[in-house]
PDB file of N, CA and C in Angstrom:
ATOM      1  N   MET A  26     101.436  62.289-168.240  1.00 51.00           N
ATOM      2  CA  MET A  26     101.118  61.869-166.887  1.00 51.00           C
ATOM      3  C   MET A  26     101.890  60.596-166.531  1.00 51.00           C
ATOM      4  N   TYR A  27     101.953  59.656-167.466  1.00 51.00           N
ATOM      5  CA  TYR A  27     102.646  58.394-167.197  1.00 51.00           C
ATOM      6  C   TYR A  27     104.105  58.646-166.827  1.00 51.00           C
ATOM      7  N   HIS A  28     104.755  59.579-167.525  1.00 51.00           N
ATOM      8  CA  HIS A  28     106.157  59.900-167.235  1.00 51.00           C
ATOM      9  C   HIS A  28     106.310  60.424-165.802  1.00 51.00           C
ATOM     10  N   GLY A  29     105.373  61.250-165.353  1.00 51.00           N
ATOM     11  CA  GLY A  29     105.399  61.774-163.987  1.00 51.00           C
ATOM     12  C   GLY A  29     105.266  60.665-162.957  1.00 51.00           C
ATOM     13  N   VAL A  30     104.403  59.698-163.216  1.00 45.00           N
ATOM     14  CA  VAL A  30     104.217  58.571-162.294  1.00 45.00           C
ATOM     15  C   VAL A  30     105.490  57.729-162.247  1.00 45.00           C
ATOM     16  N   LYS A  31     106.075  57.517-163.408  1.00 49.00           N
ATOM     17  CA  LYS A  31     107.309  56.725-163.489  1.00 49.00           C
ATOM     18  C   LYS A  31     108.429  57.406-162.701  1.00 49.00           C
ATOM     19  N   CYS A  32     108.568  58.722-162.861  1.00 43.00           N
ATOM     20  CA  CYS A  32     109.596  59.462-162.117  1.00 43.00           C
ATOM     21  C   CYS A  32     109.327  59.399-160.620  1.00 43.00           C
ATOM     22  N   PHE A  33     108.074  59.514-160.240  1.00 44.00           N
ATOM     23  CA  PHE A  33     107.711  59.437-158.825  1.00 44.00           C
ATOM     24  C   PHE A  33     108.078  58.067-158.255  1.00 44.00           C
ATOM     25  N   ASN A  34     107.801  57.007-159.009  1.00 45.00           N
ATOM     26  CA  ASN A  34     108.134  55.650-158.559  1.00 45.00           C
ATOM     27  C   ASN A  34     109.643  55.482-158.389  1.00 45.00           C
ATOM     28  N   VAL A  35     110.414  55.997-159.330  1.00 41.00           N
ATOM     29  CA  VAL A  35     111.875  55.923-159.229  1.00 41.00           C
ATOM     30  C   VAL A  35     112.332  56.699-157.998  1.00 41.00           C
ATOM     31  N   PHE A  36     111.771  57.890-157.794  1.00 46.00           N
ATOM     32  CA  PHE A  36     112.116  58.683-156.621  1.00 46.00           C
ATOM     33  C   PHE A  36     111.829  57.905-155.348  1.00 46.00           C
ATOM     34  N   CYS A  37     110.666  57.271-155.257  1.00 45.00           N
ATOM     35  CA  CYS A  37     110.287  56.507-154.058  1.00 45.00           C
ATOM     36  C   CYS A  37     111.254  55.360-153.800  1.00 45.00           C
ATOM     37  N   ILE A  38     111.668  54.679-154.857  1.00 48.00           N
ATOM     38  CA  ILE A  38     112.601  53.560-154.705  1.00 48.00           C
ATOM     39  C   ILE A  38     113.953  54.079-154.202  1.00 48.00           C
ATOM     40  N   VAL A  39     114.468  55.121-154.837  1.00 43.00           N
ATOM     41  CA  VAL A  39     115.766  55.677-154.436  1.00 43.00           C
ATOM     42  C   VAL A  39     115.699  56.205-153.006  1.00 43.00           C
ATOM     43  N   PHE A  40     114.643  56.925-152.683  1.00 47.00           N
ATOM     44  CA  PHE A  40     114.476  57.470-151.334  1.00 47.00           C
ATOM     45  C   PHE A  40     114.377  56.335-150.316  1.00 47.00           C
ATOM     46  N   GLY A  41     113.635  55.288-150.649  1.00 49.00           N
ATOM     47  CA  GLY A  41     113.488  54.136-149.750  1.00 49.00           C
ATOM     48  C   GLY A  41     114.814  53.447-149.483  1.00 49.00           C
ATOM     49  N   VAL A  42     115.610  53.264-150.531  1.00 43.00           N
ATOM     50  CA  VAL A  42     116.929  52.648-150.371  1.00 43.00           C
ATOM     51  C   VAL A  42     117.799  53.532-149.482  1.00 43.00           C
ATOM     52  N   PHE A  43     117.747  54.831-149.696  1.00 45.00           N
ATOM     53  CA  PHE A  43     118.524  55.755-148.882  1.00 45.00           C
ATOM     54  C   PHE A  43     118.114  55.664-147.418  1.00 45.00           C
ATOM     55  N   ILE A  44     116.839  55.671-147.146  1.00 44.00           N
ATOM     56  CA  ILE A  44     116.339  55.598-145.772  1.00 44.00           C
ATOM     57  C   ILE A  44     116.736  54.268-145.128  1.00 44.00           C
ATOM     58  N   CYS A  45     116.574  53.179-145.839  1.00 43.00           N
ATOM     59  CA  CYS A  45     116.938  51.861-145.282  1.00 43.00           C
ATOM     60  C   CYS A  45     118.420  51.770-144.990  1.00 43.00           C
ATOM     61  N   SER A  46     119.258  52.272-145.892  1.00 39.00           N
ATOM     62  CA  SER A  46     120.694  52.192-145.650  1.00 39.00           C
ATOM     63  C   SER A  46     121.094  53.107-144.508  1.00 39.00           C
ATOM     64  N   ALA A  47     120.423  54.225-144.358  1.00 41.00           N
ATOM     65  CA  ALA A  47     120.731  55.126-143.248  1.00 41.00           C
ATOM     66  C   ALA A  47     120.390  54.478-141.916  1.00 41.00           C
ATOM     67  N   HIS A  48     119.348  53.669-141.880  1.00 39.00           N
ATOM     68  CA  HIS A  48     118.970  53.012-140.639  1.00 39.00           C
ATOM     69  C   HIS A  48     119.891  51.852-140.299  1.00 39.00           C
ATOM     70  N   THR A  49     120.481  51.207-141.306  1.00 43.00           N
ATOM     71  CA  THR A  49     121.335  50.060-141.025  1.00 43.00           C
ATOM     72  C   THR A  49     122.769  50.484-140.700  1.00 43.00           C
ATOM     73  N   GLN A  50     123.176  51.665-141.135  1.00 53.00           N
ATOM     74  CA  GLN A  50     124.528  52.122-140.828  1.00 53.00           C
ATOM     75  C   GLN A  50     124.591  52.619-139.384  1.00 53.00           C
ATOM     76  N   LYS A  51     125.628  52.265-138.706  1.00 69.00           N
ATOM     77  CA  LYS A  51     125.828  52.741-137.348  1.00 69.00           C
ATOM     78  C   LYS A  51     126.625  54.041-137.419  1.00 69.00           C
ATOM     79  N   ALA A  52     126.165  55.002-136.664  1.00 88.00           N
ATOM     80  CA  ALA A  52     126.884  56.278-136.626  1.00 88.00           C
ATOM     81  C   ALA A  52     127.820  56.280-135.426  1.00 88.00           C
ATOM     82  N   ILE A  53     128.960  56.895-135.592  1.00 95.00           N
ATOM     83  CA  ILE A  53     129.885  57.045-134.481  1.00 95.00           C
ATOM     84  C   ILE A  53     129.457  58.294-133.714  1.00 95.00           C
ATOM     85  N   PRO A  54     129.185  58.160-132.420  1.00 97.00           N
ATOM     86  CA  PRO A  54     128.790  59.338-131.637  1.00 97.00           C
ATOM     87  C   PRO A  54     129.876  60.417-131.712  1.00 97.00           C
ATOM     88  N   THR A  55     129.453  61.653-131.730  1.00 97.00           N
ATOM     89  CA  THR A  55     130.374  62.780-131.892  1.00 97.00           C
ATOM     90  C   THR A  55     131.497  62.766-130.865  1.00 97.00           C
ATOM     91  N   ASP A  56     131.177  62.509-129.589  1.00 97.00           N
ATOM     92  CA  ASP A  56     132.224  62.535-128.556  1.00 97.00           C
ATOM     93  C   ASP A  56     133.263  61.444-128.778  1.00 97.00           C
ATOM     94  N   VAL A  57     132.824  60.291-129.262  1.00 98.00           N
ATOM     95  CA  VAL A  57     133.752  59.193-129.553  1.00 98.00           C
ATOM     96  C   VAL A  57     134.542  59.514-130.819  1.00 98.00           C
ATOM     97  N   LYS A  58     133.878  60.043-131.836  1.00 97.00           N
ATOM     98  CA  LYS A  58     134.545  60.399-133.097  1.00 97.00           C
ATOM     99  C   LYS A  58     135.686  61.391-132.838  1.00 97.00           C
ATOM    100  N   ILE A  59     135.451  62.342-131.946  1.00 98.00           N
ATOM    101  CA  ILE A  59     136.497  63.313-131.597  1.00 98.00           C
ATOM    102  C   ILE A  59     137.723  62.590-131.023  1.00 98.00           C
ATOM    103  N   LEU A  60     137.488  61.620-130.149  1.00 98.00           N
ATOM    104  CA  LEU A  60     138.607  60.877-129.558  1.00 98.00           C
ATOM    105  C   LEU A  60     139.315  60.011-130.595  1.00 98.00           C
ATOM    106  N   LEU A  61     138.556  59.339-131.451  1.00 98.00           N
ATOM    107  CA  LEU A  61     139.162  58.487-132.481  1.00 98.00           C
ATOM    108  C   LEU A  61     140.023  59.314-133.435  1.00 98.00           C
ATOM    109  N   ASP A  62     139.568  60.521-133.739  1.00 98.00           N
ATOM    110  CA  ASP A  62     140.361  61.416-134.587  1.00 98.00           C
ATOM    111  C   ASP A  62     141.583  61.940-133.835  1.00 98.00           C
ATOM    112  N   LYS A  63     141.367  62.380-132.601  1.00 97.00           N
ATOM    113  CA  LYS A  63     142.436  62.967-131.788  1.00 97.00           C
ATOM    114  C   LYS A  63     143.608  62.000-131.599  1.00 97.00           C
ATOM    115  N   TYR A  64     143.299  60.735-131.336  1.00 97.00           N
ATOM    116  CA  TYR A  64     144.344  59.748-131.065  1.00 97.00           C
ATOM    117  C   TYR A  64     144.746  58.957-132.309  1.00 97.00           C
ATOM    118  N   LEU A  65     144.263  59.396-133.464  1.00 97.00           N
ATOM    119  CA  LEU A  65     144.610  58.826-134.766  1.00 97.00           C
ATOM    120  C   LEU A  65     144.179  57.366-134.944  1.00 97.00           C
ATOM    121  N   CYS A  66     143.202  56.921-134.181  1.00 97.00           N
ATOM    122  CA  CYS A  66     142.676  55.554-134.332  1.00 97.00           C
ATOM    123  C   CYS A  66     142.147  55.345-135.752  1.00 97.00           C
ATOM    124  N   VAL A  67     141.586  56.421-136.315  1.00 97.00           N
ATOM    125  CA  VAL A  67     140.981  56.338-137.649  1.00 97.00           C
ATOM    126  C   VAL A  67     142.016  56.137-138.756  1.00 97.00           C
ATOM    127  N   ALA A  68     143.286  56.293-138.427  1.00 97.00           N
ATOM    128  CA  ALA A  68     144.326  56.035-139.429  1.00 97.00           C
ATOM    129  C   ALA A  68     144.396  54.548-139.771  1.00 97.00           C
ATOM    130  N   CYS A  69     143.987  53.694-138.824  1.00 97.00           N
ATOM    131  CA  CYS A  69     144.089  52.247-139.035  1.00 97.00           C
ATOM    132  C   CYS A  69     142.753  51.503-138.936  1.00 97.00           C
ATOM    133  N   HIS A  70     141.741  52.129-138.342  1.00 97.00           N
ATOM    134  CA  HIS A  70     140.462  51.446-138.114  1.00 97.00           C
ATOM    135  C   HIS A  70     139.299  52.221-138.700  1.00 97.00           C
ATOM    136  N   LYS A  71     138.351  51.487-139.278  1.00 97.00           N
ATOM    137  CA  LYS A  71     137.095  52.053-139.766  1.00 97.00           C
ATOM    138  C   LYS A  71     135.957  51.365-139.019  1.00 97.00           C
ATOM    139  N   LEU A  72     134.794  51.933-139.111  1.00 97.00           N
ATOM    140  CA  LEU A  72     133.648  51.383-138.394  1.00 97.00           C
ATOM    141  C   LEU A  72     133.291  49.976-138.849  1.00 97.00           C
ATOM    142  N   GLU A  73     133.068  49.795-140.147  1.00 96.00           N
ATOM    143  CA  GLU A  73     132.506  48.538-140.632  1.00 96.00           C
ATOM    144  C   GLU A  73     133.411  47.742-141.561  1.00 96.00           C
ATOM    145  N   GLU A  74     134.566  48.279-141.908  1.00 95.00           N
ATOM    146  CA  GLU A  74     135.403  47.534-142.835  1.00 95.00           C
ATOM    147  C   GLU A  74     136.870  47.600-142.428  1.00 95.00           C
ATOM    148  N   LYS A  75     137.604  46.602-142.849  1.00 95.00           N
ATOM    149  CA  LYS A  75     139.027  46.513-142.557  1.00 95.00           C
ATOM    150  C   LYS A  75     139.751  47.664-143.243  1.00 95.00           C
ATOM    151  N   LEU A  76     140.683  48.252-142.549  1.00 95.00           N
ATOM    152  CA  LEU A  76     141.560  49.246-143.144  1.00 95.00           C
ATOM    153  C   LEU A  76     142.967  48.665-143.004  1.00 95.00           C
ATOM    154  N   ILE A  77     143.768  49.161-142.104  1.00 96.00           N
ATOM    155  CA  ILE A  77     145.048  48.531-141.782  1.00 96.00           C
ATOM    156  C   ILE A  77     144.812  47.525-140.672  1.00 96.00           C
ATOM    157  N   GLY A  78     143.990  47.923-139.717  1.00 96.00           N
ATOM    158  CA  GLY A  78     143.590  47.046-138.623  1.00 96.00           C
ATOM    159  C   GLY A  78     142.140  46.615-138.806  1.00 96.00           C
ATOM    160  N   PRO A  79     141.640  45.794-137.910  1.00 96.00           N
ATOM    161  CA  PRO A  79     140.249  45.335-138.011  1.00 96.00           C
ATOM    162  C   PRO A  79     139.275  46.496-137.797  1.00 96.00           C
ATOM    163  N   SER A  80     138.053  46.314-138.287  1.00 97.00           N
ATOM    164  CA  SER A  80     137.021  47.331-138.085  1.00 97.00           C
ATOM    165  C   SER A  80     136.617  47.353-136.614  1.00 97.00           C
ATOM    166  N   TYR A  81     136.003  48.445-136.208  1.00 97.00           N
ATOM    167  CA  TYR A  81     135.517  48.536-134.828  1.00 97.00           C
ATOM    168  C   TYR A  81     134.461  47.461-134.554  1.00 97.00           C
ATOM    169  N   ILE A  82     133.658  47.167-135.562  1.00 96.00           N
ATOM    170  CA  ILE A  82     132.636  46.124-135.390  1.00 96.00           C
ATOM    171  C   ILE A  82     133.309  44.762-135.213  1.00 96.00           C
ATOM    172  N   GLU A  83     134.344  44.507-135.976  1.00 96.00           N
ATOM    173  CA  GLU A  83     135.088  43.250-135.828  1.00 96.00           C
ATOM    174  C   GLU A  83     135.722  43.161-134.434  1.00 96.00           C
ATOM    175  N   LEU A  84     136.234  44.279-133.950  1.00 96.00           N
ATOM    176  CA  LEU A  84     136.798  44.301-132.598  1.00 96.00           C
ATOM    177  C   LEU A  84     135.724  43.950-131.566  1.00 96.00           C
ATOM    178  N   ALA A  85     134.538  44.485-131.750  1.00 96.00           N
ATOM    179  CA  ALA A  85     133.442  44.238-130.806  1.00 96.00           C
ATOM    180  C   ALA A  85     133.038  42.774-130.769  1.00 96.00           C
ATOM    181  N   GLN A  86     133.168  42.093-131.891  1.00 96.00           N
ATOM    182  CA  GLN A  86     132.730  40.697-131.960  1.00 96.00           C
ATOM    183  C   GLN A  86     133.613  39.755-131.134  1.00 96.00           C
ATOM    184  N   LYS A  87     134.761  40.233-130.701  1.00 94.00           N
ATOM    185  CA  LYS A  87     135.630  39.407-129.843  1.00 94.00           C
ATOM    186  C   LYS A  87     134.993  39.181-128.474  1.00 94.00           C
ATOM    187  N   GLY A  88     134.030  40.033-128.113  1.00 93.00           N
ATOM    188  CA  GLY A  88     133.294  39.846-126.868  1.00 93.00           C
ATOM    189  C   GLY A  88     134.044  40.220-125.603  1.00 93.00           C
ATOM    190  N   GLN A  89     135.016  41.092-125.727  1.00 94.00           N
ATOM    191  CA  GLN A  89     135.788  41.487-124.548  1.00 94.00           C
ATOM    192  C   GLN A  89     135.062  42.567-123.753  1.00 94.00           C
ATOM    193  N   ASN A  90     135.399  42.658-122.481  1.00 96.00           N
ATOM    194  CA  ASN A  90     134.778  43.679-121.630  1.00 96.00           C
ATOM    195  C   ASN A  90     135.599  44.967-121.665  1.00 96.00           C
ATOM    196  N   ILE A  91     135.120  45.981-120.949  1.00 95.00           N
ATOM    197  CA  ILE A  91     135.781  47.292-120.955  1.00 95.00           C
ATOM    198  C   ILE A  91     137.241  47.184-120.518  1.00 95.00           C
ATOM    199  N   LYS A  92     137.473  46.445-119.461  1.00 97.00           N
ATOM    200  CA  LYS A  92     138.840  46.308-118.925  1.00 97.00           C
ATOM    201  C   LYS A  92     139.768  45.649-119.952  1.00 97.00           C
ATOM    202  N   GLU A  93     139.275  44.605-120.617  1.00 97.00           N
ATOM    203  CA  GLU A  93     140.095  43.890-121.601  1.00 97.00           C
ATOM    204  C   GLU A  93     140.381  44.755-122.824  1.00 97.00           C
ATOM    205  N   ILE A  94     139.364  45.446-123.314  1.00 97.00           N
ATOM    206  CA  ILE A  94     139.565  46.317-124.477  1.00 97.00           C
ATOM    207  C   ILE A  94     140.547  47.436-124.129  1.00 97.00           C
ATOM    208  N   SER A  95     140.369  48.030-122.958  1.00 97.00           N
ATOM    209  CA  SER A  95     141.262  49.103-122.521  1.00 97.00           C
ATOM    210  C   SER A  95     142.705  48.604-122.426  1.00 97.00           C
ATOM    211  N   ALA A  96     142.886  47.438-121.838  1.00 97.00           N
ATOM    212  CA  ALA A  96     144.235  46.871-121.707  1.00 97.00           C
ATOM    213  C   ALA A  96     144.871  46.650-123.075  1.00 97.00           C
ATOM    214  N   LEU A  97     144.070  46.239-124.054  1.00 96.00           N
ATOM    215  CA  LEU A  97     144.604  45.996-125.396  1.00 96.00           C
ATOM    216  C   LEU A  97     144.923  47.288-126.142  1.00 96.00           C
ATOM    217  N   ILE A  98     144.274  48.374-125.767  1.00 97.00           N
ATOM    218  CA  ILE A  98     144.632  49.668-126.359  1.00 97.00           C
ATOM    219  C   ILE A  98     145.995  50.102-125.815  1.00 97.00           C
ATOM    220  N   TYR A  99     146.168  49.919-124.519  1.00 97.00           N
ATOM    221  CA  TYR A  99     147.446  50.304-123.895  1.00 97.00           C
ATOM    222  C   TYR A  99     148.584  49.376-124.307  1.00 97.00           C
ATOM    223  N   GLU A 100     148.298  48.090-124.394  1.00 97.00           N
ATOM    224  CA  GLU A 100     149.318  47.104-124.736  1.00 97.00           C
ATOM    225  C   GLU A 100     148.707  46.035-125.643  1.00 97.00           C
ATOM    226  N   PRO A 101     148.692  46.296-126.954  1.00 97.00           N
ATOM    227  CA  PRO A 101     148.083  45.357-127.908  1.00 97.00           C
ATOM    228  C   PRO A 101     148.774  43.991-127.905  1.00 97.00           C
ATOM    229  N   LYS A 102     148.009  43.003-128.250  1.00 95.00           N
ATOM    230  CA  LYS A 102     148.523  41.631-128.352  1.00 95.00           C
ATOM    231  C   LYS A 102     148.354  41.185-129.812  1.00 95.00           C
ATOM    232  N   PRO A 103     149.404  41.304-130.617  1.00 94.00           N
ATOM    233  CA  PRO A 103     149.296  40.940-132.037  1.00 94.00           C
ATOM    234  C   PRO A 103     148.801  39.513-132.267  1.00 94.00           C
ATOM    235  N   SER A 104     149.043  38.629-131.322  1.00 93.00           N
ATOM    236  CA  SER A 104     148.585  37.243-131.488  1.00 93.00           C
ATOM    237  C   SER A 104     147.059  37.143-131.523  1.00 93.00           C
ATOM    238  N   ASN A 105     146.359  38.164-131.009  1.00 91.00           N
ATOM    239  CA  ASN A 105     144.891  38.172-131.058  1.00 91.00           C
ATOM    240  C   ASN A 105     144.367  38.452-132.460  1.00 91.00           C
ATOM    241  N   TRP A 106     145.213  39.033-133.308  1.00 93.00           N
ATOM    242  CA  TRP A 106     144.780  39.447-134.640  1.00 93.00           C
ATOM    243  C   TRP A 106     145.763  39.005-135.718  1.00 93.00           C
ATOM    244  N   PRO A 107     145.855  37.689-135.963  1.00 93.00           N
ATOM    245  CA  PRO A 107     146.756  37.230-137.030  1.00 93.00           C
ATOM    246  C   PRO A 107     146.290  37.793-138.376  1.00 93.00           C
ATOM    247  N   GLY A 108     147.255  38.124-139.199  1.00 92.00           N
ATOM    248  CA  GLY A 108     146.927  38.661-140.510  1.00 92.00           C
ATOM    249  C   GLY A 108     146.869  40.182-140.542  1.00 92.00           C
ATOM    250  N   TYR A 109     147.010  40.810-139.391  1.00 95.00           N
ATOM    251  CA  TYR A 109     147.037  42.275-139.314  1.00 95.00           C
ATOM    252  C   TYR A 109     148.407  42.697-138.799  1.00 95.00           C
ATOM    253  N   PRO A 110     148.877  43.871-139.215  1.00 96.00           N
ATOM    254  CA  PRO A 110     150.138  44.350-138.641  1.00 96.00           C
ATOM    255  C   PRO A 110     149.935  44.690-137.163  1.00 96.00           C
ATOM    256  N   PRO A 111     150.965  44.569-136.354  1.00 96.00           N
ATOM    257  CA  PRO A 111     150.805  44.854-134.924  1.00 96.00           C
ATOM    258  C   PRO A 111     150.494  46.333-134.683  1.00 96.00           C
ATOM    259  N   MET A 112     149.601  46.571-133.723  1.00 96.00           N
ATOM    260  CA  MET A 112     149.239  47.932-133.338  1.00 96.00           C
ATOM    261  C   MET A 112     150.285  48.462-132.362  1.00 96.00           C
ATOM    262  N   ALA A 113     150.585  49.727-132.475  1.00 95.00           N
ATOM    263  CA  ALA A 113     151.519  50.357-131.533  1.00 95.00           C
ATOM    264  C   ALA A 113     150.844  50.528-130.179  1.00 95.00           C
ATOM    265  N   PRO A 114     151.542  50.288-129.094  1.00 97.00           N
ATOM    266  CA  PRO A 114     150.967  50.534-127.765  1.00 97.00           C
ATOM    267  C   PRO A 114     150.602  52.009-127.614  1.00 97.00           C
ATOM    268  N   MET A 115     149.543  52.277-126.867  1.00 97.00           N
ATOM    269  CA  MET A 115     149.062  53.645-126.676  1.00 97.00           C
ATOM    270  C   MET A 115     149.009  53.986-125.182  1.00 97.00           C
ATOM    271  N   PRO A 116     150.125  53.865-124.454  1.00 96.00           N
ATOM    272  CA  PRO A 116     150.110  54.073-123.005  1.00 96.00           C
ATOM    273  C   PRO A 116     149.843  55.516-122.575  1.00 96.00           C
ATOM    274  N   HIS A 117     149.959  56.448-123.488  1.00 96.00           N
ATOM    275  CA  HIS A 117     149.808  57.867-123.171  1.00 96.00           C
ATOM    276  C   HIS A 117     148.349  58.342-123.144  1.00 96.00           C
ATOM    277  N   LEU A 118     147.419  57.487-123.571  1.00 98.00           N
ATOM    278  CA  LEU A 118     146.020  57.915-123.628  1.00 98.00           C
ATOM    279  C   LEU A 118     145.399  57.975-122.234  1.00 98.00           C
ATOM    280  N   PRO A 119     144.623  59.021-121.961  1.00 98.00           N
ATOM    281  CA  PRO A 119     143.957  59.126-120.661  1.00 98.00           C
ATOM    282  C   PRO A 119     142.945  57.995-120.441  1.00 98.00           C
ATOM    283  N   LYS A 120     142.899  57.486-119.225  1.00 98.00           N
ATOM    284  CA  LYS A 120     142.015  56.363-118.894  1.00 98.00           C
ATOM    285  C   LYS A 120     140.554  56.661-119.208  1.00 98.00           C
ATOM    286  N   GLU A 121     140.107  57.893-118.950  1.00 98.00           N
ATOM    287  CA  GLU A 121     138.711  58.241-119.199  1.00 98.00           C
ATOM    288  C   GLU A 121     138.382  58.141-120.686  1.00 98.00           C
ATOM    289  N   ASP A 122     139.313  58.566-121.534  1.00 98.00           N
ATOM    290  CA  ASP A 122     139.098  58.508-122.983  1.00 98.00           C
ATOM    291  C   ASP A 122     139.102  57.066-123.478  1.00 98.00           C
ATOM    292  N   VAL A 123     140.037  56.287-122.979  1.00 98.00           N
ATOM    293  CA  VAL A 123     140.110  54.878-123.378  1.00 98.00           C
ATOM    294  C   VAL A 123     138.840  54.147-122.941  1.00 98.00           C
ATOM    295  N   LYS A 124     138.371  54.438-121.755  1.00 98.00           N
ATOM    296  CA  LYS A 124     137.139  53.806-121.263  1.00 98.00           C
ATOM    297  C   LYS A 124     135.952  54.165-122.157  1.00 98.00           C
ATOM    298  N   LYS A 125     135.868  55.418-122.560  1.00 98.00           N
ATOM    299  CA  LYS A 125     134.767  55.858-123.434  1.00 98.00           C
ATOM    300  C   LYS A 125     134.825  55.125-124.772  1.00 98.00           C
ATOM    301  N   ILE A 126     136.022  54.982-125.328  1.00 98.00           N
ATOM    302  CA  ILE A 126     136.192  54.259-126.593  1.00 98.00           C
ATOM    303  C   ILE A 126     135.830  52.787-126.403  1.00 98.00           C
ATOM    304  N   ALA A 127     136.293  52.188-125.319  1.00 98.00           N
ATOM    305  CA  ALA A 127     136.020  50.769-125.052  1.00 98.00           C
ATOM    306  C   ALA A 127     134.517  50.514-124.890  1.00 98.00           C
ATOM    307  N   ILE A 128     133.830  51.383-124.168  1.00 97.00           N
ATOM    308  CA  ILE A 128     132.379  51.229-123.990  1.00 97.00           C
ATOM    309  C   ILE A 128     131.683  51.303-125.345  1.00 97.00           C
ATOM    310  N   TRP A 129     132.118  52.240-126.182  1.00 98.00           N
ATOM    311  CA  TRP A 129     131.502  52.367-127.498  1.00 98.00           C
ATOM    312  C   TRP A 129     131.768  51.120-128.347  1.00 98.00           C
ATOM    313  N   ILE A 130     133.001  50.627-128.327  1.00 97.00           N
ATOM    314  CA  ILE A 130     133.304  49.408-129.109  1.00 97.00           C
ATOM    315  C   ILE A 130     132.415  48.264-128.629  1.00 97.00           C
ATOM    316  N   MET A 131     132.265  48.123-127.329  1.00 96.00           N
ATOM    317  CA  MET A 131     131.387  47.058-126.798  1.00 96.00           C
ATOM    318  C   MET A 131     129.949  47.219-127.289  1.00 96.00           C
ATOM    319  N   SER A 132     129.496  48.436-127.459  1.00 96.00           N
ATOM    320  CA  SER A 132     128.120  48.680-127.895  1.00 96.00           C
ATOM    321  C   SER A 132     127.858  48.219-129.313  1.00 96.00           C
ATOM    322  N   LEU A 133     128.910  47.966-130.072  1.00 96.00           N
ATOM    323  CA  LEU A 133     128.770  47.545-131.483  1.00 96.00           C
ATOM    324  C   LEU A 133     128.539  46.057-131.625  1.00 96.00           C
ATOM    325  N   LYS A 134     128.692  45.304-130.549  1.00 91.00           N
ATOM    326  CA  LYS A 134     128.537  43.847-130.628  1.00 91.00           C
ATOM    327  C   LYS A 134     127.122  43.498-131.062  1.00 91.00           C
ATOM    328  N   LYS A 135     127.044  42.606-132.027  1.00 83.00           N
ATOM    329  CA  LYS A 135     125.743  42.193-132.565  1.00 83.00           C
ATOM    330  C   LYS A 135     125.138  41.096-131.728  1.00 83.00           C
TER     331      LYS A 135
END
């Protein structure tokens, strides 16, 4: 019986950690994820950690509005991000898609 209780306790701890980490992780909405994949944003950016470029959360912490974020997608300013390689301009992206991405990035601000 003691072994069963011990296994149950371990299960509860592991399950609790899983549930807590699932609640703290931010999920990328499906419609935004499709755009990030389509335009290859994910080749350089991750949600919570640095890849080649800053994370989406780090981008959000700059506190820029939709217009500013959109402008930087179309014409990046490397001086805003010292220590990172310059991002290629993305002038070909549709305004509606860029706006959706910008709104989502803004939503990540803590």
